[in-house]
Amino acid sequence: MPETSEAMLQTALDLLSAGRHPEAIAILQQAVRLSPQSAAAFRALAEAHLGCGDLEEARRCCQRSTTLDPSFERAFYLLGVICAHAGDVDDSTAAFERAIELRPKYFDALRGLAAVAGRSGQLARALECYRELIVAGIDHSELLLEFAETAERHGDLDDAITARKILFKREPDNLENRFNLSSLTGKDPPPATPATMVTQTFDDYAETFETHLGALQYSGPELLYRAVDRCESRNDLQILDLGCGTGLCGRPFRPMAQRLVGVDLSTRMLEKAKAKNVYDELHCADVLDFLSRQAQYDLILAADVLIYFGDLLAVFSAARGRIKDGGHFAFTIECSNSDDVVVSRNHRYLHSPSYVRSVIAETGWQIVAFDECAFRQEQHKDLAGIVAVVSPDEGRDRDSV
């Protein structure tokens, strides 16, 4: 390769390190014109195009690099990355495997192969790669998290728990890991699902949320409406819908409302709720934070919301402070088979009926309706649940709870 093109390549590599991809492309295009047989220059040009988001040109340049030098393992690794970005699982897998064949301890390629295998459902292959990395001493937290998530999906719960416990020792204040560890072990549940998990889950889930619930035969809002309708006949209520999501409670309860307010952590779910045009107000906020505001309501709804709280005392106490005299708090619960609060494998808190009754009494409510029923399915089986309506216990002042 001529001296000038070598200098160009080095300059371009420096630009790539600085994230200056368009400038690198301009120089590398000159370099490959001067040295059209340079596998290194074509690989660098592929990396620059990848940095600019041009996957097609990145792939073309990288394939040119591997053709010029079939033993260039770094070019095959980059080709694996490019194909993974393009969603081409087969070509990505083949490229990573070729890179590893050329350099057996090529750990970046091994991790890339693990990630692609995991995303494509080849979980056993992914775990094999992760275990090889861990045995080699590559056990940083990000990789252990990927291993734990893949092991759980594959049903290797012992490995998932072991990895989560290591992560917990390293980062005891990481609420998401603590929550996930509890869902695996059934022990030591945190007070609530971390807000970041709820937000991310439902932002990702918004487009398919209602379709999925239909497949689960979800009937929570309808059952909740029937329970409230038995004890409330007014049509001028101030109603607060906690965790309103896409607004499934909005439509049945709109005829009861003079003013209907919805609250949710997910902006994308709120967009769906807004499109239904049934709410007077929609707020992106945490449930407890919103309940700390001074507004008063005749009816507070919590359909499929309390499954994200382990300790219900805080929610019930906060709702008690926001309810008007003669008002109601209506909610659904998923039931556990024990007296303990547990986090299920699908990351939902389960509460026993006896625990719920004790919280109702302790926080100054009295039961109006308490129906044990099934309002959704899981794996084609009915899940035990509770649909309940409570009202303020007139014998206890709200400030005393």
CSV table of C-alpha atoms in Angstrom, one decimal:
chain,number,residue,atom,x,y,z
A,1,MET,CA,0.0,0.0,0.0
A,2,PRO,CA,1.5,3.4,-1.0
A,3,GLU,CA,2.8,5.6,1.8
A,4,THR,CA,0.2,8.3,1.2
A,5,SER,CA,-2.7,5.8,1.5
A,6,GLU,CA,-1.2,4.4,4.7
A,7,ALA,CA,-1.2,7.9,6.1
A,8,MET,CA,-4.8,8.4,5.0
A,9,LEU,CA,-5.8,5.1,6.7
A,10,GLN,CA,-4.3,6.2,10.0
A,11,THR,CA,-5.9,9.6,9.8
A,12,ALA,CA,-9.2,8.0,9.1
A,13,LEU,CA,-8.8,5.5,12.0
A,14,ASP,CA,-8.1,8.5,14.3
A,15,LEU,CA,-11.3,10.1,13.0
A,16,LEU,CA,-13.3,6.9,13.6
A,17,SER,CA,-12.0,6.8,17.2
A,18,ALA,CA,-13.3,10.4,17.7
A,19,GLY,CA,-16.7,9.5,16.2
A,20,ARG,CA,-16.2,11.7,13.1
A,21,HIS,CA,-17.5,9.2,10.6
A,22,PRO,CA,-18.4,11.4,7.7
A,23,GLU,CA,-14.9,12.9,7.6
A,24,ALA,CA,-13.4,9.4,7.8
A,25,ILE,CA,-15.6,8.3,4.9
A,26,ALA,CA,-14.2,11.1,2.6
A,27,ILE,CA,-10.6,10.1,3.4
A,28,LEU,CA,-11.2,6.4,3.1
A,29,GLN,CA,-12.8,6.7,-0.2
A,30,GLN,CA,-9.6,8.3,-1.5
A,31,ALA,CA,-7.6,5.5,0.2
A,32,VAL,CA,-9.4,2.7,-1.5
A,33,ARG,CA,-9.1,4.4,-4.8
A,34,LEU,CA,-5.4,4.6,-4.3
A,35,SER,CA,-5.2,1.0,-2.9
A,36,PRO,CA,-8.2,-1.0,-4.1
A,37,GLN,CA,-6.7,-4.2,-2.7
A,38,SER,CA,-6.4,-3.0,0.8
A,39,ALA,CA,-8.7,-5.1,3.1
A,40,ALA,CA,-7.9,-2.9,6.0
A,41,ALA,CA,-9.1,0.3,4.2
A,42,PHE,CA,-12.3,-1.4,3.1
A,43,ARG,CA,-12.9,-2.6,6.7
A,44,ALA,CA,-12.4,0.9,8.1
A,45,LEU,CA,-14.7,2.3,5.4
A,46,ALA,CA,-17.4,-0.3,6.4
A,47,GLU,CA,-17.0,0.9,10.0
A,48,ALA,CA,-17.4,4.5,9.0
A,49,HIS,CA,-20.6,3.7,7.0
A,50,LEU,CA,-22.0,1.8,10.0
A,51,GLY,CA,-21.4,4.8,12.2
A,52,CYS,CA,-23.4,6.9,9.7
A,53,GLY,CA,-26.2,4.3,9.7
A,54,ASP,CA,-25.7,3.2,6.1
A,55,LEU,CA,-26.0,-0.6,6.6
A,56,GLU,CA,-26.1,-1.5,3.0
A,57,GLU,CA,-22.9,0.3,2.1
A,58,ALA,CA,-21.2,-0.9,5.3
A,59,ARG,CA,-22.0,-4.4,4.4
A,60,ARG,CA,-20.8,-4.0,0.8
A,61,CYS,CA,-17.5,-2.6,2.0
A,62,CYS,CA,-17.0,-5.3,4.7
A,63,GLN,CA,-17.7,-8.1,2.3
A,64,ARG,CA,-15.1,-6.6,0.0
A,65,SER,CA,-12.7,-6.6,2.8
A,66,THR,CA,-13.3,-10.3,3.6
A,67,THR,CA,-13.0,-11.2,-0.1
A,68,LEU,CA,-9.6,-9.5,-0.3
A,69,ASP,CA,-8.4,-11.2,2.9
A,70,PRO,CA,-10.3,-14.3,3.8
A,71,SER,CA,-8.2,-14.6,7.0
A,72,PHE,CA,-9.1,-11.1,8.3
A,73,GLU,CA,-10.9,-12.0,11.5
A,74,ARG,CA,-11.7,-8.4,12.5
A,75,ALA,CA,-13.5,-7.9,9.2
A,76,PHE,CA,-15.6,-11.0,9.7
A,77,TYR,CA,-16.4,-9.7,13.2
A,78,LEU,CA,-17.5,-6.3,11.9
A,79,LEU,CA,-19.6,-8.1,9.2
A,80,GLY,CA,-21.3,-10.0,12.0
A,81,VAL,CA,-22.1,-6.7,13.7
A,82,ILE,CA,-23.4,-5.1,10.5
A,83,CYS,CA,-25.6,-8.1,9.7
A,84,ALA,CA,-27.0,-8.1,13.3
A,85,HIS,CA,-27.9,-4.5,13.0
A,86,ALA,CA,-29.7,-5.3,9.7
A,87,GLY,CA,-31.6,-8.2,11.3
A,88,ASP,CA,-29.9,-10.8,9.2
A,89,VAL,CA,-29.4,-13.6,11.8
A,90,ASP,CA,-28.0,-16.3,9.5
A,91,ASP,CA,-25.3,-14.1,7.9
A,92,SER,CA,-24.5,-12.5,11.3
A,93,THR,CA,-24.1,-15.9,12.9
A,94,ALA,CA,-21.9,-17.2,10.0
A,95,ALA,CA,-19.7,-14.1,10.2
A,96,PHE,CA,-19.2,-14.3,13.9
A,97,GLU,CA,-18.4,-18.1,13.6
A,98,ARG,CA,-15.9,-17.5,10.9
A,99,ALA,CA,-14.2,-14.8,13.1
A,100,ILE,CA,-14.0,-17.3,16.0
A,101,GLU,CA,-12.7,-20.0,13.7
A,102,LEU,CA,-9.9,-17.7,12.6
A,103,ARG,CA,-9.2,-16.6,16.2
A,104,PRO,CA,-10.5,-19.1,18.8
A,105,LYS,CA,-10.3,-16.7,21.7
A,106,TYR,CA,-11.9,-13.8,19.9
A,107,PHE,CA,-14.2,-12.8,22.8
A,108,ASP,CA,-15.9,-9.8,21.1
A,109,ALA,CA,-17.0,-12.2,18.4
A,110,LEU,CA,-18.1,-14.8,20.9
A,111,ARG,CA,-20.2,-12.2,22.7
A,112,GLY,CA,-21.7,-11.0,19.4
A,113,LEU,CA,-22.6,-14.6,18.6
A,114,ALA,CA,-24.2,-15.1,22.0
A,115,ALA,CA,-26.3,-12.0,21.5
A,116,VAL,CA,-27.5,-12.9,18.1
A,117,ALA,CA,-28.3,-16.5,19.2
A,118,GLY,CA,-30.2,-15.2,22.1
A,119,ARG,CA,-32.3,-12.8,20.0
A,120,SER,CA,-33.1,-15.5,17.5
A,121,GLY,CA,-34.2,-18.0,20.1
A,122,GLN,CA,-31.1,-20.2,19.9
A,123,LEU,CA,-30.9,-20.0,23.7
A,124,ALA,CA,-28.8,-23.1,24.3
A,125,ARG,CA,-26.1,-21.9,21.8
A,126,ALA,CA,-26.2,-18.4,23.4
A,127,LEU,CA,-25.7,-19.9,26.9
A,128,GLU,CA,-22.8,-22.0,25.6
A,129,CYS,CA,-21.1,-18.8,24.4
A,130,TYR,CA,-21.8,-16.9,27.6
A,131,ARG,CA,-20.4,-19.7,29.7
A,132,GLU,CA,-17.2,-19.8,27.7
A,133,LEU,CA,-16.8,-16.1,28.2
A,134,ILE,CA,-17.4,-16.3,32.0
A,135,VAL,CA,-14.9,-19.2,32.3
A,136,ALA,CA,-12.4,-17.0,30.5
A,137,GLY,CA,-12.8,-14.4,33.2
A,138,ILE,CA,-15.0,-12.0,31.3
A,139,ASP,CA,-17.8,-11.5,33.8
A,140,HIS,CA,-18.5,-7.8,33.9
A,141,SER,CA,-21.9,-6.9,35.0
A,142,GLU,CA,-23.4,-6.2,31.6
A,143,LEU,CA,-22.4,-9.6,30.4
A,144,LEU,CA,-23.7,-11.3,33.5
A,145,LEU,CA,-27.0,-9.6,33.1
A,146,GLU,CA,-27.3,-10.9,29.5
A,147,PHE,CA,-26.4,-14.3,30.8
A,148,ALA,CA,-29.0,-14.2,33.6
A,149,GLU,CA,-31.8,-13.0,31.2
A,150,THR,CA,-30.9,-15.7,28.7
A,151,ALA,CA,-30.7,-18.5,31.3
A,152,GLU,CA,-34.1,-17.5,32.7
A,153,ARG,CA,-35.7,-17.6,29.2
A,154,HIS,CA,-34.1,-21.0,28.7
A,155,GLY,CA,-35.4,-22.3,32.0
A,156,ASP,CA,-32.0,-22.6,33.6
A,157,LEU,CA,-33.1,-21.0,36.8
A,158,ASP,CA,-30.2,-22.0,38.9
A,159,ASP,CA,-27.8,-20.3,36.6
A,160,ALA,CA,-30.0,-17.2,36.4
A,161,ILE,CA,-30.2,-17.0,40.2
A,162,THR,CA,-26.5,-17.4,40.6
A,163,ALA,CA,-25.8,-14.6,38.1
A,164,ARG,CA,-28.4,-12.3,39.7
A,165,LYS,CA,-26.9,-13.0,43.2
A,166,ILE,CA,-23.5,-12.0,41.9
A,167,LEU,CA,-25.0,-8.8,40.4
A,168,PHE,CA,-26.8,-8.1,43.7
A,169,LYS,CA,-23.5,-8.3,45.7
A,170,ARG,CA,-21.9,-5.9,43.3
A,171,GLU,CA,-24.8,-3.5,43.1
A,172,PRO,CA,-27.0,-3.9,46.2
A,173,ASP,CA,-28.9,-0.7,45.4
A,174,ASN,CA,-29.9,-1.8,41.8
A,175,LEU,CA,-33.6,-2.1,42.3
A,176,GLU,CA,-34.3,-3.8,38.9
A,177,ASN,CA,-31.8,-6.6,39.6
A,178,ARG,CA,-33.2,-7.0,43.2
A,179,PHE,CA,-36.8,-7.2,41.8
A,180,ASN,CA,-35.8,-9.8,39.1
A,181,LEU,CA,-33.9,-11.9,41.7
A,182,SER,CA,-37.0,-11.9,43.9
A,183,SER,CA,-39.1,-13.1,41.0
A,184,LEU,CA,-36.7,-16.0,40.5
A,185,THR,CA,-36.4,-17.0,44.2
A,186,GLY,CA,-39.8,-15.9,45.6
A,187,LYS,CA,-38.0,-14.3,48.5
A,188,ASP,CA,-37.4,-10.7,49.8
A,189,PRO,CA,-39.6,-8.8,47.3
A,190,PRO,CA,-39.0,-5.0,47.2
A,191,PRO,CA,-41.9,-2.7,48.0
A,192,ALA,CA,-42.8,-2.1,44.3
A,193,THR,CA,-41.7,-2.7,40.8
A,194,PRO,CA,-39.0,-0.2,39.8
A,195,ALA,CA,-40.6,2.7,37.9
A,196,THR,CA,-38.0,2.4,35.1
A,197,MET,CA,-39.1,-1.2,34.5
A,198,VAL,CA,-42.7,-0.3,34.3
A,199,THR,CA,-42.1,2.7,32.0
A,200,GLN,CA,-39.9,0.7,29.6
A,201,THR,CA,-42.2,-2.3,29.5
A,202,PHE,CA,-45.3,-0.4,28.6
A,203,ASP,CA,-43.6,2.1,26.2
A,204,ASP,CA,-42.5,-1.1,24.3
A,205,TYR,CA,-45.8,-2.8,24.8
A,206,ALA,CA,-48.2,0.1,23.8
A,207,GLU,CA,-48.8,-0.9,20.2
A,208,THR,CA,-49.8,-4.5,21.0
A,209,PHE,CA,-51.1,-4.1,24.5
A,210,GLU,CA,-54.9,-4.3,23.9
A,211,THR,CA,-54.5,-7.1,21.3
A,212,HIS,CA,-52.5,-9.1,23.8
A,213,LEU,CA,-55.0,-8.6,26.6
A,214,GLY,CA,-57.7,-9.7,24.3
A,215,ALA,CA,-55.9,-13.0,23.8
A,216,LEU,CA,-55.6,-13.4,27.6
A,217,GLN,CA,-59.4,-12.8,27.8
A,218,TYR,CA,-58.8,-9.9,30.1
A,219,SER,CA,-62.0,-8.5,31.6
A,220,GLY,CA,-60.8,-6.4,34.5
A,221,PRO,CA,-62.4,-3.1,33.5
A,222,GLU,CA,-65.8,-4.6,32.8
A,223,LEU,CA,-65.8,-6.6,36.1
A,224,LEU,CA,-64.7,-3.5,38.0
A,225,TYR,CA,-67.5,-1.4,36.4
A,226,ARG,CA,-70.1,-4.0,37.4
A,227,ALA,CA,-68.8,-4.0,41.0
A,228,VAL,CA,-68.9,-0.2,41.2
A,229,ASP,CA,-72.3,0.0,39.4
A,230,ARG,CA,-73.8,-2.0,42.2
A,231,CYS,CA,-73.0,0.6,44.8
A,232,GLU,CA,-72.8,3.9,42.8
A,233,SER,CA,-75.7,5.4,40.8
A,234,ARG,CA,-74.5,9.0,40.3
A,235,ASN,CA,-73.3,10.4,36.9
A,236,ASP,CA,-71.5,13.5,38.1
A,237,LEU,CA,-68.4,11.9,39.7
A,238,GLN,CA,-64.9,13.1,39.9
A,239,ILE,CA,-63.0,10.0,38.9
A,240,LEU,CA,-59.3,9.2,39.0
A,241,ASP,CA,-58.0,6.3,36.9
A,242,LEU,CA,-54.7,5.1,38.3
A,243,GLY,CA,-52.4,3.4,35.8
A,244,CYS,CA,-54.9,4.1,33.1
A,245,GLY,CA,-52.7,2.7,30.4
A,246,THR,CA,-54.4,2.8,27.0
A,247,GLY,CA,-57.7,3.8,28.6
A,248,LEU,CA,-59.6,0.5,28.9
A,249,CYS,CA,-61.4,1.8,32.0
A,250,GLY,CA,-62.2,5.1,30.5
A,251,ARG,CA,-65.0,4.0,28.2
A,252,PRO,CA,-67.1,2.0,30.7
A,253,PHE,CA,-66.7,4.7,33.4
A,254,ARG,CA,-67.1,7.8,31.3
A,255,PRO,CA,-70.9,7.9,31.7
A,256,MET,CA,-70.5,8.1,35.5
A,257,ALA,CA,-68.0,11.0,35.3
A,258,GLN,CA,-68.3,14.7,35.3
A,259,ARG,CA,-64.5,14.7,35.2
A,260,LEU,CA,-62.3,11.8,34.4
A,261,VAL,CA,-58.6,12.0,35.1
A,262,GLY,CA,-56.0,9.4,33.9
A,263,VAL,CA,-52.5,8.8,35.3
A,264,ASP,CA,-49.8,6.5,33.9
A,265,LEU,CA,-46.0,6.2,33.8
A,266,SER,CA,-45.8,5.4,30.1
A,267,THR,CA,-46.1,8.3,27.6
A,268,ARG,CA,-46.8,5.9,24.8
A,269,MET,CA,-49.7,4.3,26.6
A,270,LEU,CA,-51.1,7.7,27.4
A,271,GLU,CA,-51.0,8.5,23.7
A,272,LYS,CA,-53.3,5.6,23.1
A,273,ALA,CA,-55.6,6.7,25.9
A,274,LYS,CA,-55.8,10.2,24.5
A,275,ALA,CA,-56.8,8.9,21.1
A,276,LYS,CA,-60.0,7.4,22.8
A,277,ASN,CA,-61.1,10.9,23.6
A,278,VAL,CA,-62.8,9.9,26.9
A,279,TYR,CA,-60.5,11.6,29.5
A,280,ASP,CA,-60.7,15.2,30.6
A,281,GLU,CA,-57.1,15.1,31.8
A,282,LEU,CA,-54.1,12.7,31.3
A,283,HIS,CA,-51.0,12.9,33.4
A,284,CYS,CA,-47.6,11.1,33.1
A,285,ALA,CA,-46.8,10.5,36.7
A,286,ASP,CA,-46.0,7.9,39.4
A,287,VAL,CA,-49.2,6.8,41.2
A,288,LEU,CA,-48.0,7.7,44.6
A,289,ASP,CA,-46.6,11.0,43.5
A,290,PHE,CA,-49.9,11.9,41.9
A,291,LEU,CA,-51.9,10.9,45.0
A,292,SER,CA,-49.8,13.3,47.0
A,293,ARG,CA,-51.6,16.2,45.2
A,294,GLN,CA,-54.5,17.8,47.0
A,295,ALA,CA,-57.3,17.1,44.6
A,296,GLN,CA,-60.3,15.0,45.9
A,297,TYR,CA,-62.2,12.4,44.0
A,298,ASP,CA,-65.5,10.5,44.3
A,299,LEU,CA,-64.1,7.4,42.8
A,300,ILE,CA,-60.5,6.1,42.4
A,301,LEU,CA,-59.9,3.2,40.1
A,302,ALA,CA,-56.9,0.8,40.0
A,303,ALA,CA,-57.4,-1.9,37.4
A,304,ASP,CA,-54.4,-4.2,37.0
A,305,VAL,CA,-52.2,-1.6,38.8
A,306,LEU,CA,-51.7,-3.1,42.3
A,307,ILE,CA,-49.8,-6.0,40.7
A,308,TYR,CA,-46.9,-3.5,40.5
A,309,PHE,CA,-46.9,-2.9,44.3
A,310,GLY,CA,-45.8,-5.4,46.9
A,311,ASP,CA,-46.5,-3.3,49.9
A,312,LEU,CA,-50.1,-2.0,49.4
A,313,LEU,CA,-50.2,0.1,52.6
A,314,ALA,CA,-48.8,3.2,50.9
A,315,VAL,CA,-51.2,3.1,48.0
A,316,PHE,CA,-54.3,2.5,50.1
A,317,SER,CA,-53.3,5.2,52.6
A,318,ALA,CA,-52.6,7.7,49.8
A,319,ALA,CA,-55.9,6.9,48.1
A,320,ARG,CA,-57.7,7.3,51.5
A,321,GLY,CA,-56.4,10.8,51.7
A,322,ARG,CA,-57.8,11.7,48.3
A,323,ILE,CA,-61.3,10.3,48.5
A,324,LYS,CA,-64.4,12.4,49.2
A,325,ASP,CA,-66.9,11.5,51.9
A,326,GLY,CA,-69.2,8.8,50.4
A,327,GLY,CA,-66.6,8.0,47.7
A,328,HIS,CA,-65.2,4.6,46.6
A,329,PHE,CA,-61.9,3.0,45.8
A,330,ALA,CA,-62.2,0.2,43.3
A,331,PHE,CA,-59.4,-2.1,42.4
A,332,THR,CA,-58.3,-5.5,41.1
A,333,ILE,CA,-55.7,-7.9,42.7
A,334,GLU,CA,-54.0,-11.1,41.5
A,335,CYS,CA,-54.0,-13.7,44.2
A,336,SER,CA,-51.1,-15.7,45.7
A,337,ASN,CA,-51.4,-19.1,47.2
A,338,SER,CA,-49.7,-18.1,50.4
A,339,ASP,CA,-50.0,-15.5,53.0
A,340,ASP,CA,-46.8,-13.9,51.8
A,341,VAL,CA,-46.5,-11.2,49.1
A,342,VAL,CA,-44.6,-12.7,46.2
A,343,VAL,CA,-43.3,-11.7,42.8
A,344,SER,CA,-44.4,-14.1,40.1
A,345,ARG,CA,-42.1,-15.3,37.4
A,346,ASN,CA,-43.9,-12.9,35.0
A,347,HIS,CA,-42.9,-10.0,37.3
A,348,ARG,CA,-46.3,-9.3,38.9
A,349,TYR,CA,-47.0,-9.0,42.6
A,350,LEU,CA,-49.4,-11.5,44.0
A,351,HIS,CA,-51.3,-10.9,47.2
A,352,SER,CA,-53.4,-13.2,49.4
A,353,PRO,CA,-57.0,-12.2,50.1
A,354,SER,CA,-56.3,-12.2,53.8
A,355,TYR,CA,-53.4,-9.7,53.3
A,356,VAL,CA,-55.6,-7.4,51.2
A,357,ARG,CA,-58.4,-7.5,53.8
A,358,SER,CA,-55.9,-6.5,56.5
A,359,VAL,CA,-54.6,-3.6,54.5
A,360,ILE,CA,-58.1,-2.4,53.8
A,361,ALA,CA,-58.9,-2.4,57.5
A,362,GLU,CA,-55.5,-0.8,58.6
A,363,THR,CA,-55.8,2.1,56.2
A,364,GLY,CA,-59.3,3.2,57.1
A,365,TRP,CA,-61.5,1.6,54.5
A,366,GLN,CA,-64.4,-0.8,54.8
A,367,ILE,CA,-65.4,-3.4,52.2
A,368,VAL,CA,-68.4,-2.8,49.9
A,369,ALA,CA,-67.6,-5.6,47.4
A,370,PHE,CA,-64.9,-8.3,47.5
A,371,ASP,CA,-65.4,-10.8,44.7
A,372,GLU,CA,-62.9,-13.5,44.1
A,373,CYS,CA,-62.9,-14.3,40.4
A,374,ALA,CA,-60.7,-14.7,37.3
A,375,PHE,CA,-60.3,-11.6,35.1
A,376,ARG,CA,-57.5,-12.9,32.9
A,377,GLN,CA,-55.7,-16.1,31.7
A,378,GLU,CA,-52.1,-17.2,31.8
A,379,GLN,CA,-51.1,-20.1,29.5
A,380,HIS,CA,-54.8,-20.7,28.8
A,381,LYS,CA,-55.6,-21.1,32.6
A,382,ASP,CA,-57.7,-18.8,34.7
A,383,LEU,CA,-55.7,-16.7,37.2
A,384,ALA,CA,-57.2,-16.2,40.6
A,385,GLY,CA,-58.0,-12.6,41.3
A,386,ILE,CA,-60.1,-10.2,43.3
A,387,VAL,CA,-62.4,-7.4,42.2
A,388,ALA,CA,-63.1,-5.1,45.1
A,389,VAL,CA,-64.8,-1.8,46.1
A,390,VAL,CA,-64.1,-0.1,49.4
A,391,SER,CA,-65.4,3.1,51.0
A,392,PRO,CA,-64.0,5.2,53.8
A,393,ASP,CA,-64.6,3.8,57.3
A,394,GLU,CA,-66.7,6.6,58.8
A,395,GLY,CA,-65.5,5.6,62.2
A,396,ARG,CA,-61.9,6.6,61.3
A,397,ASP,CA,-60.8,10.0,60.3
A,398,ARG,CA,-58.6,10.1,57.1
A,399,ASP,CA,-55.9,12.0,59.0
A,400,SER,CA,-55.5,9.2,61.5
A,401,VAL,CA,-54.5,6.5,58.9
